[in-house]
Short mmCIF file of C-alpha atoms in Angstrom, two decimals:
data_model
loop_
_atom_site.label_atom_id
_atom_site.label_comp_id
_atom_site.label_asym_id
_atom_site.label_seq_id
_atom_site.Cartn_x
_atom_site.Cartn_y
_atom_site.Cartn_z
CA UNK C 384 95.55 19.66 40.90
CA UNK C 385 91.90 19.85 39.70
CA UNK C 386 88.75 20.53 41.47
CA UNK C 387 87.09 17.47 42.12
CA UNK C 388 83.26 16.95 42.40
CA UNK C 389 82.95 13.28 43.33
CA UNK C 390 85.80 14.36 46.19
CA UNK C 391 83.24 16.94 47.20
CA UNK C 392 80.20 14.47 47.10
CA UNK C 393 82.59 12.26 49.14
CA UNK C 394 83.39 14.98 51.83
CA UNK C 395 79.63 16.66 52.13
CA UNK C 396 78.54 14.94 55.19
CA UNK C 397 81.62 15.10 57.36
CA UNK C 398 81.72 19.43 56.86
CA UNK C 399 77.95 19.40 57.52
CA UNK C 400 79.01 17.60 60.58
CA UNK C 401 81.37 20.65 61.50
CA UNK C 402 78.44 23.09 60.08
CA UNK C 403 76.40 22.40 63.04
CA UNK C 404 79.20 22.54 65.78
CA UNK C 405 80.34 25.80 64.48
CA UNK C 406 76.38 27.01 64.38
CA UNK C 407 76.13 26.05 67.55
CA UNK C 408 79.09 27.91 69.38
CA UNK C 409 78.29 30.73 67.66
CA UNK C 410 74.41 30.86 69.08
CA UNK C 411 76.03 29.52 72.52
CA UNK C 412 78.47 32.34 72.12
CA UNK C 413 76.01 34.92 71.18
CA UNK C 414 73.94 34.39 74.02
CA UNK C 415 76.88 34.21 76.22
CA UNK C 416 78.65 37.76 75.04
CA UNK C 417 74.98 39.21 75.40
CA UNK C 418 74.73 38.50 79.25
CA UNK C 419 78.36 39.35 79.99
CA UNK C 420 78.22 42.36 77.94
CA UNK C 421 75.27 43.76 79.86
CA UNK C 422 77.96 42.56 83.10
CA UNK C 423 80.32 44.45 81.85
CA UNK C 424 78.74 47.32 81.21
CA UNK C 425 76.61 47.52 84.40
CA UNK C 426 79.49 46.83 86.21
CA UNK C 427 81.33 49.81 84.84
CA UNK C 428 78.60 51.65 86.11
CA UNK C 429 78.39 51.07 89.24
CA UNK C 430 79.27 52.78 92.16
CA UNK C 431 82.04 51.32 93.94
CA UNK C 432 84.42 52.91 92.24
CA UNK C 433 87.31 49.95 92.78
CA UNK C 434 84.44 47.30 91.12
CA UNK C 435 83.94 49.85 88.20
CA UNK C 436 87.57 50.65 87.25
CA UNK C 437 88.78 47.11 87.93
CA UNK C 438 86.07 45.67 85.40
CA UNK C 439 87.07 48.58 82.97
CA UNK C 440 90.58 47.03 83.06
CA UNK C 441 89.83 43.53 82.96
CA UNK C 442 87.74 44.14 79.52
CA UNK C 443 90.45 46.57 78.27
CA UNK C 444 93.01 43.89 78.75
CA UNK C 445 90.72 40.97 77.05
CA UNK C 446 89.71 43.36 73.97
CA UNK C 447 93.42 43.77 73.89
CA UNK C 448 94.84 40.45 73.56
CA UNK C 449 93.86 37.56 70.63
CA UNK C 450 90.93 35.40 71.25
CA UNK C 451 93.33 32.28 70.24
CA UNK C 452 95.57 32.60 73.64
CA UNK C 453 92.95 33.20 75.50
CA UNK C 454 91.58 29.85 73.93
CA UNK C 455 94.62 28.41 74.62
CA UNK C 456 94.55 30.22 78.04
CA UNK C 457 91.17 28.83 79.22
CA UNK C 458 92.27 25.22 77.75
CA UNK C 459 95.26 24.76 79.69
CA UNK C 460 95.48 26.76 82.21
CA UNK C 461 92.34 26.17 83.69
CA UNK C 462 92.71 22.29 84.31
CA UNK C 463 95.59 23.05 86.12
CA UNK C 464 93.78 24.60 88.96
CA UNK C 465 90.97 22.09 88.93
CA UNK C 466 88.73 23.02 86.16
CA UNK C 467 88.16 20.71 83.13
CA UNK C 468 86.65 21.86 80.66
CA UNK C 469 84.93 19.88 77.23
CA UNK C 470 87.11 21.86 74.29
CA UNK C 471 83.28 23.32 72.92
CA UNK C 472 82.27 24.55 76.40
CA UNK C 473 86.25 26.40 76.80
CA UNK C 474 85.79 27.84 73.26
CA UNK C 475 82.24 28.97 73.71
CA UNK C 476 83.54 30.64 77.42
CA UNK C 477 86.32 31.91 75.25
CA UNK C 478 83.95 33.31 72.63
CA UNK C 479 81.41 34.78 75.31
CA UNK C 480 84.07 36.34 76.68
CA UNK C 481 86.21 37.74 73.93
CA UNK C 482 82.88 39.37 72.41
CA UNK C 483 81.54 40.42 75.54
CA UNK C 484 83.41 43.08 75.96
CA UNK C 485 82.66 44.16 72.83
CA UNK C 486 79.02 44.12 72.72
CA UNK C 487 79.61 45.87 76.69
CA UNK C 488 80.31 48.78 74.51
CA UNK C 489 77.37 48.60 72.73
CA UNK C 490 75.69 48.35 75.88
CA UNK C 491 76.77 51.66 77.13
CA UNK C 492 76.48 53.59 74.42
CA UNK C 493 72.97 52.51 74.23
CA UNK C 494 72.09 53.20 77.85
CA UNK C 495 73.96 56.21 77.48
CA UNK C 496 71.38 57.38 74.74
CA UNK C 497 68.45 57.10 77.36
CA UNK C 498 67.49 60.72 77.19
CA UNK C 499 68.26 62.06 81.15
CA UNK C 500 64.37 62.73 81.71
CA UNK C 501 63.89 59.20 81.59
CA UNK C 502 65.96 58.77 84.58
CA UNK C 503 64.20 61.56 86.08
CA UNK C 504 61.16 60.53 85.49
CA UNK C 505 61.88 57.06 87.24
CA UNK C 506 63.10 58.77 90.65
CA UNK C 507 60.16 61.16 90.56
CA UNK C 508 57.77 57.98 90.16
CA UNK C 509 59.66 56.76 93.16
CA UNK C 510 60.59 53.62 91.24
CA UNK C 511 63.46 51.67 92.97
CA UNK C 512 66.89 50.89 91.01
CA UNK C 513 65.78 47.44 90.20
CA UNK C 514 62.63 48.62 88.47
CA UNK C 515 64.16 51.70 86.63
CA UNK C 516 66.58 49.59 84.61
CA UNK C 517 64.12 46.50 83.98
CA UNK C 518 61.16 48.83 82.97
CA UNK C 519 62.32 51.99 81.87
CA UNK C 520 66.14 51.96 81.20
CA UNK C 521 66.66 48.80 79.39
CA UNK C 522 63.43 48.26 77.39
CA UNK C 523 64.41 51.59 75.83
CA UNK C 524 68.20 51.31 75.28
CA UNK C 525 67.89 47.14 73.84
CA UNK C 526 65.84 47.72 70.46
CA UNK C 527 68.15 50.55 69.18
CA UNK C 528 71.85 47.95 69.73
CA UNK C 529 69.89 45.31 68.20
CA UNK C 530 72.09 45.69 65.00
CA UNK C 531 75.12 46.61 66.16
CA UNK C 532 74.67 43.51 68.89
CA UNK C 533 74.09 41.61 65.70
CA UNK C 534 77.01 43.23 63.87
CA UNK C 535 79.36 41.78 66.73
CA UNK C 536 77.84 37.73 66.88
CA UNK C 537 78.38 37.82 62.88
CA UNK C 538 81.89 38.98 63.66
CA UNK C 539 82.32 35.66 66.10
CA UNK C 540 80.92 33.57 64.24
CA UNK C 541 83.86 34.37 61.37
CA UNK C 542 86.49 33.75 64.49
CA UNK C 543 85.01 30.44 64.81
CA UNK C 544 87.78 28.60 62.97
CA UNK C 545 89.95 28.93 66.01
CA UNK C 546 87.95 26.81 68.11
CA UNK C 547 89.72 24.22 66.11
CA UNK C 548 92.78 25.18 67.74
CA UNK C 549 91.40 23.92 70.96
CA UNK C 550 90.57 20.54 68.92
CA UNK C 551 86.84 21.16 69.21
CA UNK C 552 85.91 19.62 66.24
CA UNK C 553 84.21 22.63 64.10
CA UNK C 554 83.76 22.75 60.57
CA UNK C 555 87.26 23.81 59.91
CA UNK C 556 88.90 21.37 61.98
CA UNK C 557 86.80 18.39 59.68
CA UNK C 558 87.89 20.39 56.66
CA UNK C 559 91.83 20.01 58.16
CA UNK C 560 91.06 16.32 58.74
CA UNK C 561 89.54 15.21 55.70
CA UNK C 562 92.43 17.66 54.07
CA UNK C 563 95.07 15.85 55.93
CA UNK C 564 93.37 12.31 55.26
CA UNK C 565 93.32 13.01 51.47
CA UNK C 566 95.80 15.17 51.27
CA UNK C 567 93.65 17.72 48.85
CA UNK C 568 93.23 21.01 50.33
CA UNK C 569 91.36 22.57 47.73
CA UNK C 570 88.10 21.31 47.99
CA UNK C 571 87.95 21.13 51.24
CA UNK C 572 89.38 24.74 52.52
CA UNK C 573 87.50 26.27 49.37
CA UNK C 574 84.52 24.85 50.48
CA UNK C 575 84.96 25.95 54.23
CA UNK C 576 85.56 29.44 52.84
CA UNK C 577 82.26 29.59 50.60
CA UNK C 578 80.61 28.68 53.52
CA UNK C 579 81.69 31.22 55.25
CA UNK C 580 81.49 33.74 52.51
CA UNK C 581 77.25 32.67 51.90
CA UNK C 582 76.52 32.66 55.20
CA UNK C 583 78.02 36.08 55.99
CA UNK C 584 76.70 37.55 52.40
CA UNK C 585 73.28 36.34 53.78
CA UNK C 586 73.67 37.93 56.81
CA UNK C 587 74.71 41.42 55.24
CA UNK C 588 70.77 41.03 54.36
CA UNK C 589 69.69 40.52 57.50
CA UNK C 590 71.93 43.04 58.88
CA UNK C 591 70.02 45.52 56.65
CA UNK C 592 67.03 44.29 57.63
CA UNK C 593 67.62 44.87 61.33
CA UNK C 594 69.00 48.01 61.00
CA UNK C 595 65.75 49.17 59.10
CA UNK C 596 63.48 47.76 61.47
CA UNK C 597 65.23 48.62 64.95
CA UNK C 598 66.66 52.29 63.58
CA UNK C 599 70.30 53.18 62.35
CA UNK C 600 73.19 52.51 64.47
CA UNK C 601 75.88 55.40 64.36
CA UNK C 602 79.76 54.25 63.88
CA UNK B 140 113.32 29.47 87.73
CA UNK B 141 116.30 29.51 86.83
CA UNK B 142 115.93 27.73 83.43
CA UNK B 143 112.43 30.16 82.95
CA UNK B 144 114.91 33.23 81.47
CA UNK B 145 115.76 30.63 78.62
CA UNK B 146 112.47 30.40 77.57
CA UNK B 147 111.63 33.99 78.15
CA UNK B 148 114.48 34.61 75.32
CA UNK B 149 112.26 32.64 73.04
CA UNK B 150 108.64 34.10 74.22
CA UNK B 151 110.85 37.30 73.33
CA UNK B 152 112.05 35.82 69.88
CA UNK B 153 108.30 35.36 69.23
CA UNK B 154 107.50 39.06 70.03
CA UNK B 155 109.99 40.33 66.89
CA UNK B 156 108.28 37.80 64.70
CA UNK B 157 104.85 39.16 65.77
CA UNK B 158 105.98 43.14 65.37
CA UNK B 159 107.23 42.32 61.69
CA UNK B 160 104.23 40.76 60.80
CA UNK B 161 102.12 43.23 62.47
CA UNK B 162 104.46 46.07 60.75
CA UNK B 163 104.95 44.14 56.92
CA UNK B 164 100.82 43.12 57.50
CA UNK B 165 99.92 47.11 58.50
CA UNK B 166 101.97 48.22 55.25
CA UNK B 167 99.93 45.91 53.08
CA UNK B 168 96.93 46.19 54.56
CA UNK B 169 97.22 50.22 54.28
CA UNK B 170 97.73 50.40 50.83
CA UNK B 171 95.25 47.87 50.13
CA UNK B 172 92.94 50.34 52.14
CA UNK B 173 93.79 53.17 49.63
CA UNK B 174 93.37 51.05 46.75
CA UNK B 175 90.37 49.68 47.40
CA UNK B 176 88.35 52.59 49.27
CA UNK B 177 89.58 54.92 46.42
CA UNK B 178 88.39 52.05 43.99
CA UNK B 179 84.81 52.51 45.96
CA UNK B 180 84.32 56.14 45.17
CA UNK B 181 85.55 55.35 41.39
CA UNK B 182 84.10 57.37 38.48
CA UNK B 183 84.10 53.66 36.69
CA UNK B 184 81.98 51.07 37.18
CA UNK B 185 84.01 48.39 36.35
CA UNK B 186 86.86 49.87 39.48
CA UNK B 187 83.82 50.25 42.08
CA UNK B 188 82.51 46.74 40.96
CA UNK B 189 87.01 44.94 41.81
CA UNK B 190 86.87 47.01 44.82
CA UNK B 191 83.47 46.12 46.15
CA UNK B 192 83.99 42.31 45.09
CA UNK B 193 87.07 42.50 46.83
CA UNK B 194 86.30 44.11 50.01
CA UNK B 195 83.12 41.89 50.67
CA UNK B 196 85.28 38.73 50.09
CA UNK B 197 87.55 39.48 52.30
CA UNK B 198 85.66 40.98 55.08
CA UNK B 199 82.81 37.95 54.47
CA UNK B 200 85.73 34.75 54.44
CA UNK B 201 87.57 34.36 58.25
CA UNK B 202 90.77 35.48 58.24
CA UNK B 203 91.81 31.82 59.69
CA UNK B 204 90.36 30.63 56.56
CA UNK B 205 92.05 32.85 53.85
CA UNK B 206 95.47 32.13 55.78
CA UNK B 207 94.94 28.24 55.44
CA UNK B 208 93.62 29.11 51.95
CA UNK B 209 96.65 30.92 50.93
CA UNK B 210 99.19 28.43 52.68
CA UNK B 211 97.72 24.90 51.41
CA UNK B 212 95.74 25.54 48.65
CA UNK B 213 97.92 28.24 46.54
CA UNK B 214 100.57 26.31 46.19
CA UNK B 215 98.33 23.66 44.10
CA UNK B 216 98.21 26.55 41.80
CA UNK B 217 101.60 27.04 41.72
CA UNK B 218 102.18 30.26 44.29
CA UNK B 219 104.33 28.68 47.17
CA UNK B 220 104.41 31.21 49.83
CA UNK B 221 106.62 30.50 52.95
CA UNK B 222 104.28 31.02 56.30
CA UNK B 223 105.95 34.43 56.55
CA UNK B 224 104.66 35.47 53.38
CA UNK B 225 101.64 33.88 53.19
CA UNK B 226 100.95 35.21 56.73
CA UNK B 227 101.43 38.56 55.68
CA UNK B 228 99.36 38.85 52.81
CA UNK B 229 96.28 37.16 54.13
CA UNK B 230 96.67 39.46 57.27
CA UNK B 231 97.01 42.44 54.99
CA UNK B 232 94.55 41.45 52.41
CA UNK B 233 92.05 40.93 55.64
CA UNK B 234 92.36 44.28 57.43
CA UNK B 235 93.34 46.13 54.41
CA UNK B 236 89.49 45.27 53.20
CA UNK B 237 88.12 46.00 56.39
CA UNK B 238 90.29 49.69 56.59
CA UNK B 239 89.00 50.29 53.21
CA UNK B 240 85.78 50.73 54.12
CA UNK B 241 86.87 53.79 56.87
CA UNK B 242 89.03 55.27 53.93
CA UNK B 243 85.33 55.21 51.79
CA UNK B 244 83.76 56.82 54.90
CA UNK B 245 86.22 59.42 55.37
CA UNK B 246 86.44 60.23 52.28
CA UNK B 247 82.56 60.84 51.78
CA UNK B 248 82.52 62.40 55.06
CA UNK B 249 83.90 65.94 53.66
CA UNK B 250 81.76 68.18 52.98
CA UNK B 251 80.30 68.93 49.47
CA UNK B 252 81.57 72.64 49.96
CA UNK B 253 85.26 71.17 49.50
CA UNK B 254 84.83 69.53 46.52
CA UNK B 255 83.12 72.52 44.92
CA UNK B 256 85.80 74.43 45.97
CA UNK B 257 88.09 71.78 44.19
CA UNK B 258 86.36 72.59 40.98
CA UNK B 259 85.85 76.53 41.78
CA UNK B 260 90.40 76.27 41.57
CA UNK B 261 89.71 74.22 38.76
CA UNK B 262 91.68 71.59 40.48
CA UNK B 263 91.49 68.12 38.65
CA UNK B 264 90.15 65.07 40.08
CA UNK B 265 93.43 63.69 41.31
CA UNK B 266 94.93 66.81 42.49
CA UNK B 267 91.93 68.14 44.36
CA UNK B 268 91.80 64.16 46.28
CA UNK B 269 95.55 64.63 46.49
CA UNK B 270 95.87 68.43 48.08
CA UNK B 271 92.35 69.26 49.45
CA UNK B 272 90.59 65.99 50.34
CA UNK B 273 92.72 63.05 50.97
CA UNK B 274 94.52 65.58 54.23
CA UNK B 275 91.18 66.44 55.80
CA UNK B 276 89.79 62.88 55.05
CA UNK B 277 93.06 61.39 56.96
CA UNK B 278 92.35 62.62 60.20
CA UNK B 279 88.94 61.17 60.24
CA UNK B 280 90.55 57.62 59.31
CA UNK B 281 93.60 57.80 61.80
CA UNK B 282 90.68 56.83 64.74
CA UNK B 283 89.44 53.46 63.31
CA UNK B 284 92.83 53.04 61.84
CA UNK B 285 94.43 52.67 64.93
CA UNK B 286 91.84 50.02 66.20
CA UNK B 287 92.16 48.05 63.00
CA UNK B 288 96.17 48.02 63.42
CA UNK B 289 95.73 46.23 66.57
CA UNK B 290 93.23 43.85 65.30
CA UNK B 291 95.58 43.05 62.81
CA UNK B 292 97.87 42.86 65.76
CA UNK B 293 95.43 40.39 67.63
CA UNK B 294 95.07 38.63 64.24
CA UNK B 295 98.46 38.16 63.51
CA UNK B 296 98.08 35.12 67.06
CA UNK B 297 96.28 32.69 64.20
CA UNK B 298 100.05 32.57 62.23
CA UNK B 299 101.25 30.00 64.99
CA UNK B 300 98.68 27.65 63.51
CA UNK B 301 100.86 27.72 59.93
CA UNK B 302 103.69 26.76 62.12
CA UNK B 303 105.48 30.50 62.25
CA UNK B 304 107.06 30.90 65.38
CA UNK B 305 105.39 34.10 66.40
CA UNK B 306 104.36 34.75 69.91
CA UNK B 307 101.74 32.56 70.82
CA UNK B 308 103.70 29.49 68.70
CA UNK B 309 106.37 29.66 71.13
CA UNK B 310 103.74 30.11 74.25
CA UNK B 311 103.19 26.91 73.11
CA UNK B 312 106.52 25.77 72.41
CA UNK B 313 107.12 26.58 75.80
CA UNK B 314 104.17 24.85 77.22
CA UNK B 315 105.19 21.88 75.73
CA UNK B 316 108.62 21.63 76.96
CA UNK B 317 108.10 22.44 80.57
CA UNK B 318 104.59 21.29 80.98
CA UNK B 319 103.62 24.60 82.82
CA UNK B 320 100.76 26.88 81.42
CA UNK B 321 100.35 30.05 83.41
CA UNK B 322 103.34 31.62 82.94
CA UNK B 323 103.79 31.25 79.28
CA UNK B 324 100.09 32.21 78.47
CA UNK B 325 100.10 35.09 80.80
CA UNK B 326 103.66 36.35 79.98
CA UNK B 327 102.34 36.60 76.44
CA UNK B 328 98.86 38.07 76.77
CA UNK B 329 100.80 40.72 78.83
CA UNK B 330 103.51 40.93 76.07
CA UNK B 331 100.18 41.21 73.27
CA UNK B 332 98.39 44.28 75.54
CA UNK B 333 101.54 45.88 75.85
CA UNK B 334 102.20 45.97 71.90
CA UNK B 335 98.21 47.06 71.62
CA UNK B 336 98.56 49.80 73.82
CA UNK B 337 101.51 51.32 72.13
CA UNK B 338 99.73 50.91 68.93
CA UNK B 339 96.74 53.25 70.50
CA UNK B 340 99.57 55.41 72.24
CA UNK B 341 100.59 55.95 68.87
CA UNK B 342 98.22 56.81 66.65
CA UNK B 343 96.82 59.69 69.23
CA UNK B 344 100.07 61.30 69.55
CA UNK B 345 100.14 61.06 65.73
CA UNK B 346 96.40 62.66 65.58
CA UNK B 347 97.49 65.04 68.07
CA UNK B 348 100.46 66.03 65.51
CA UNK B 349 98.13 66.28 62.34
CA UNK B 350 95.38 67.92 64.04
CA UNK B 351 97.78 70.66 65.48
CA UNK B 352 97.09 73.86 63.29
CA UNK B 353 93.53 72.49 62.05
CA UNK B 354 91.35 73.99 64.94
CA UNK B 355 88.97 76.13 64.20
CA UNK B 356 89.08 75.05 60.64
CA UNK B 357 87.62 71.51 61.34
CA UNK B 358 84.13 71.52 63.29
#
């Protein structure tokens, strides 16, 4: 079968349609795995020893297992007990979720690199706990994770594609419709792919960019 | 209850088809590594430029993609792969791009002193990689090789979608035959942690092995 560019004239407006669903789970996502991951990784510091260790498990276990079950997990399990979910608000918990533990180790390695004098400092300026992570601990560890925060929503925003597991109806779940419609999978999975493959060339760039401007990140 | 240890023969059926895949996929995906981080540190252009083209296609494309990609649209071209096959080499193709970057890094992370050395014996290129490098570089990789084996683990969940019956394909076989959720999903996030965790079990027992003998020598 040849490529076809009328086919792809023909199909442009339906995978733009699925372009901005998948753009927006992935920002929805982002913002999502950003607030759990700080959670998680405050949580993991905490005192109580049973909250700490319990929450060190829980992410363990989810960083473990496949995003797609627990897609599947959060889309029908969940209504049995009560909650209904929309399939983009599931997959965007899903994502938050998946990739907040992941970004909760970014989190601690960056508060971790808070030189101990900073702390120090903070108690001997009799600030209370509240104030020593909002204006000392924080504003100091955030710039430095900046890329390899940004490193991680990249990474979801590849794992997208499963949303349309869930039938939320994301770029490649139009490219599997028009597909199946037409029955020609070239165009339409080749184009998903180049999409995928600009966008994430582009953000090597900004990757770069970011890691110039907020400092290296160490592997 | 009764009927539930029927199903938990297939959930279990599932599990096989996930290790092979995970095994055949880890196989692939290793010597992919070799090939392509080697490739990287080339003495040829024309090698780095395959390798880097290669690695940044793969890591830049979602693996959900390249599977579809490989299952509908090679066949147009006249590869027909069945979903076991096709399943394999996308998942090895995937991580085996991502791996070769830590083979790269390992590589280049031995010190200049060693390859001098290398030429002091008047060792040639391939046997000074083969008997000086490649063993001190492989203990560096076994770390992030071990965390890329289980996400090629966690990867291998997006096969169901190609209709192979691996794990999560028959959580949802199962779902759809008795109508309940929880205990298929949960048996078989428990059943994917478990397989992760013997993945990480097993590479440290293996680093333990190779490291024994190296201390001192290795800072």
């Amino acid at each position: 079968m040849e490529w076809d560019w009328n086919f792809v004239r023909e199909i442009m407006p339906t995978l733009i349609q699925g372009v901005k669903i998948t753009i927006l789970a992935t920002v929805l996502g982002s913002v999502l795995a950003a607030i759990v991951g700080l959670g998680i990784a405050l949580a993991r510091r905490s005192e109580n020893r049973i909250v700490a260790r319990s929450v060190g498990w829980f992410a363990e276990f989810i960083r473990g297992t496949p995003l797609l079950v627990q897609l599947y997990f959060i889309f029908y399990v969940l209504p049995d007990i009560g909650i209904l979910l929309p399939p983009l608000v599931a997959g965007v918990i899903g994502l938050g979720l998946h990739y907040g533990t992941y970004t909760a180790e970014v989190y601690r390695a960056g508060i971790e690199n808070v030189p101990r004098g900073q702390w120090e400092a903070a108690k001997a300026c009799n600030l209370s706990g509240y104030n020593t992570w909002t204006h000392i601990i924080l504003p100091q560890a955030i710039p430095p994770m900046i890329p390899a925060l940004a490193n991680y929503f990249i990474a979801m925003f590849k794992e997208t594609p499963l949303l349309s597991a869930i039938t939320v109806l994301e770029l490649m779940n139009q490219a599997k419709s028009v597909a199946n419609t037409y029955y020609r999978y070239i165009e339409p999975m080749t184009l998903v792919g180049a999409f995928f493959l600009v966008i994430s060339l582009c953000s090597v760039v900004l990757l770069r960019w970011l890691e110039h401007r907020y400092g290296r990140i160490e592997r | 209850m009764t009927q539930w240890s029927g199903y938990l023969g297939l959930i279990l059926q599932g599990a096989l088809v996930t290790i092979e895949l995970t095994l055949m996929g880890s196989v692939l995906a290793l010597v992919m590594a070799f090939l392509a981080g080697m490739g990287r540190v080339s003495r040829f252009f024309i090698v780095r430029a395959i390798a880097t083209t290669y690695i940044e296609f793969f890591r830049g494309t979602s693996i959900f993609v390249q599977l579809f990609w490989a299952y509908f649209v090679l066949p147009f071209a006249g590869l027909s792969l069945t979903p076991l096959q096709a399943g394999v080499l996308a998942l090895g193709l995937n991580v085996g791009a991502y791996a070769a970057e830590v083979v790269r890094g390992a590589i280049l992370s031995v010190g200049r002193e060693q390859y001098e050395a290398c030429t002091a014996l008047n060792l040639g290129r391939w046997q000074g990689m083969r008997h000086v490098i490649l063993p001190q570089a492989l203990l560096v990789m076994l770390p992030t090789f071990g965390n890329n084996a289980i996400e090629l683990l966690k990867a291998t969940s997006v096969v169901s979608l190609i209709s192979l019956a691996d794990l999560t394909f028959q959580a949802q076989v199962v779902r759809s035959q008795t109508g309940s959720t929880l205990m298929p999903f949960v048996s078989v996030l428990v059943i994917y942690f478990g397989l992760a965790l013997i993945i990480s079990w097993g590479i440290r027992s293996l680093e333990r092995r190779m490291a024994r003998g190296l201390d001192g020598v290795r800072v």
